[in-house]
Amino acid sequence: MQTEIDDLKIKLGVLRKYRKLKVYGEELKSLSGLAAKKYRNEHIYELSQYSDIRAKVLEFYPSGQIPTVENLEKKINALMQERSLKDSEFREYDKKARDLADAQRTIEEFLRQERNEQQQDRKRKKNGDLE
């Protein structure tokens, strides 16, 4: 589950960056001719980042169905809550298992002591010792 959360966090970061840089790509699309060339020269760094991040987004979502940042955040939060719930359940079951293991050790120790006492009693009786 943690790897799924980590993957979604990576995708979320990419989508946030895509959202920031998308305005540069859309602005360039709306321009033509000399204005587009001038805009491209002025914003070459942002446009190259936009191109790279757009390729990543399409790699993550080849169908073109890109979720919103908010939906992705909700999904991450839901997974984190589910992980937290499962973690608390695990801790509870782990505590019960440890308690049972302690009880088993205690019982085994008690039975071992009882056997030792019985063996000593038999030895005493065998040797003719009176109680």
Short mmCIF file of C-alpha atoms in Angstrom, two decimals:
data_model
loop_
_atom_site.label_atom_id
_atom_site.label_comp_id
_atom_site.label_asym_id
_atom_site.label_seq_id
_atom_site.Cartn_x
_atom_site.Cartn_y
_atom_site.Cartn_z
CA MET A 1 0.00 0.00 0.00
CA GLN A 2 2.89 2.33 0.77
CA THR A 3 4.27 1.94 -2.75
CA GLU A 4 0.87 2.85 -4.18
CA ILE A 5 0.79 5.97 -2.00
CA ASP A 6 4.34 6.86 -3.05
CA ASP A 7 3.43 6.39 -6.73
CA LEU A 8 0.40 8.62 -6.35
CA LYS A 9 2.48 11.27 -4.58
CA ILE A 10 4.92 11.28 -7.50
CA LYS A 11 2.02 11.63 -9.93
CA LEU A 12 0.55 14.39 -7.78
CA GLY A 13 3.81 16.34 -7.93
CA VAL A 14 3.92 15.94 -11.69
CA LEU A 15 0.30 17.07 -12.05
CA ARG A 16 0.89 20.13 -9.87
CA LYS A 17 3.88 21.13 -11.96
CA TYR A 18 1.88 20.43 -15.13
CA ARG A 19 -0.92 22.66 -13.87
CA LYS A 20 1.56 25.52 -13.28
CA LEU A 21 3.24 25.20 -16.66
CA LYS A 22 0.14 24.49 -18.72
CA VAL A 23 -0.63 28.21 -19.01
CA TYR A 24 2.56 28.72 -21.03
CA GLY A 25 1.63 26.02 -23.51
CA GLU A 26 -1.92 27.29 -23.88
CA GLU A 27 -0.76 30.87 -24.31
CA LEU A 28 1.63 29.76 -27.06
CA LYS A 29 -1.21 27.90 -28.81
CA SER A 30 -3.33 31.04 -28.83
CA LEU A 31 -0.58 33.07 -30.52
CA SER A 32 0.58 32.84 -34.11
CA GLY A 33 3.36 34.12 -36.32
CA LEU A 34 5.75 36.69 -34.93
CA ALA A 35 3.95 36.93 -31.56
CA ALA A 36 4.33 33.16 -31.06
CA LYS A 37 8.02 33.32 -31.95
CA LYS A 38 8.60 36.20 -29.53
CA TYR A 39 6.65 34.42 -26.78
CA ARG A 40 8.64 31.23 -27.39
CA ASN A 41 11.92 33.14 -27.06
CA GLU A 42 10.81 34.92 -23.88
CA HIS A 43 9.54 31.75 -22.19
CA ILE A 44 11.85 29.09 -23.61
CA TYR A 45 12.70 27.62 -20.20
CA GLU A 46 9.07 27.29 -19.07
CA LEU A 47 8.02 25.88 -22.45
CA SER A 48 10.75 23.24 -22.37
CA GLN A 49 9.71 22.28 -18.84
CA TYR A 50 6.10 22.17 -20.00
CA SER A 51 7.06 19.86 -22.86
CA ASP A 52 8.93 17.52 -20.50
CA ILE A 53 6.22 17.48 -17.86
CA ARG A 54 3.50 16.99 -20.48
CA ALA A 55 5.38 13.92 -21.75
CA LYS A 56 5.49 12.55 -18.20
CA VAL A 57 1.79 13.15 -17.69
CA LEU A 58 1.01 11.34 -20.93
CA GLU A 59 3.32 8.53 -19.84
CA PHE A 60 1.39 8.21 -16.56
CA TYR A 61 -2.00 8.60 -18.24
CA PRO A 62 -1.72 7.35 -21.85
CA SER A 63 -5.49 7.35 -22.26
CA GLY A 64 -5.56 11.12 -21.79
CA GLN A 65 -7.90 10.80 -18.79
CA ILE A 66 -5.93 13.00 -16.41
CA PRO A 67 -7.35 13.22 -12.88
CA THR A 68 -7.54 16.53 -11.11
CA VAL A 69 -5.03 17.35 -8.40
CA GLU A 70 -7.86 17.47 -5.88
CA ASN A 71 -9.10 13.98 -6.79
CA LEU A 72 -5.60 12.60 -6.55
CA GLU A 73 -5.15 14.24 -3.13
CA LYS A 74 -8.43 12.70 -1.96
CA LYS A 75 -7.31 9.28 -3.15
CA ILE A 76 -3.95 9.64 -1.38
CA ASN A 77 -5.67 10.75 1.84
CA ALA A 78 -8.11 7.83 1.64
CA LEU A 79 -5.24 5.38 1.17
CA MET A 80 -3.33 6.93 4.06
CA GLN A 81 -6.38 6.64 6.32
CA GLU A 82 -6.84 3.02 5.25
CA ARG A 83 -3.16 2.34 5.94
CA SER A 84 -3.46 3.98 9.35
CA LEU A 85 -6.49 1.86 10.18
CA LYS A 86 -4.75 -1.33 9.07
CA ASP A 87 -1.66 -0.32 11.01
CA SER A 88 -3.65 0.13 14.22
CA GLU A 89 -5.37 -3.24 13.62
CA PHE A 90 -1.97 -4.83 13.06
CA ARG A 91 -0.63 -3.33 16.29
CA GLU A 92 -3.66 -4.63 18.18
CA TYR A 93 -3.28 -8.15 16.77
CA ASP A 94 0.47 -8.05 17.34
CA LYS A 95 -0.09 -7.14 21.00
CA LYS A 96 -2.55 -10.02 21.39
CA ALA A 97 -0.07 -12.41 19.76
CA ARG A 98 2.69 -11.25 22.12
CA ASP A 99 0.38 -11.64 25.12
CA LEU A 100 -0.49 -15.17 24.00
CA ALA A 101 3.18 -16.01 23.47
CA ASP A 102 3.97 -14.72 26.98
CA ALA A 103 1.12 -16.79 28.41
CA GLN A 104 2.37 -19.87 26.56
CA ARG A 105 5.90 -19.37 27.94
CA THR A 106 4.51 -18.93 31.45
CA ILE A 107 2.45 -22.12 31.17
CA GLU A 108 5.42 -24.05 29.78
CA GLU A 109 7.63 -22.83 32.62
CA PHE A 110 4.99 -23.79 35.18
CA LEU A 111 4.62 -27.26 33.67
CA ARG A 112 8.41 -27.70 33.58
CA GLN A 113 8.61 -26.82 37.29
CA GLU A 114 5.78 -29.22 38.08
CA ARG A 115 7.55 -32.05 36.23
CA ASN A 116 10.78 -31.31 38.06
CA GLU A 117 9.00 -31.40 41.42
CA GLN A 118 7.28 -34.69 40.53
CA GLN A 119 10.59 -36.20 39.44
CA GLN A 120 12.23 -35.11 42.69
CA ASP A 121 9.33 -36.60 44.65
CA ARG A 122 9.75 -39.93 42.81
CA LYS A 123 13.50 -39.92 43.50
CA ARG A 124 12.88 -39.30 47.20
CA LYS A 125 10.32 -42.08 47.39
CA LYS A 126 12.63 -44.38 45.46
CA ASN A 127 15.46 -43.72 47.86
CA GLY A 128 13.21 -44.56 50.75
CA ASP A 129 12.92 -41.09 52.08
CA LEU A 130 9.84 -40.47 54.17
CA GLU A 131 7.97 -37.32 53.97
#
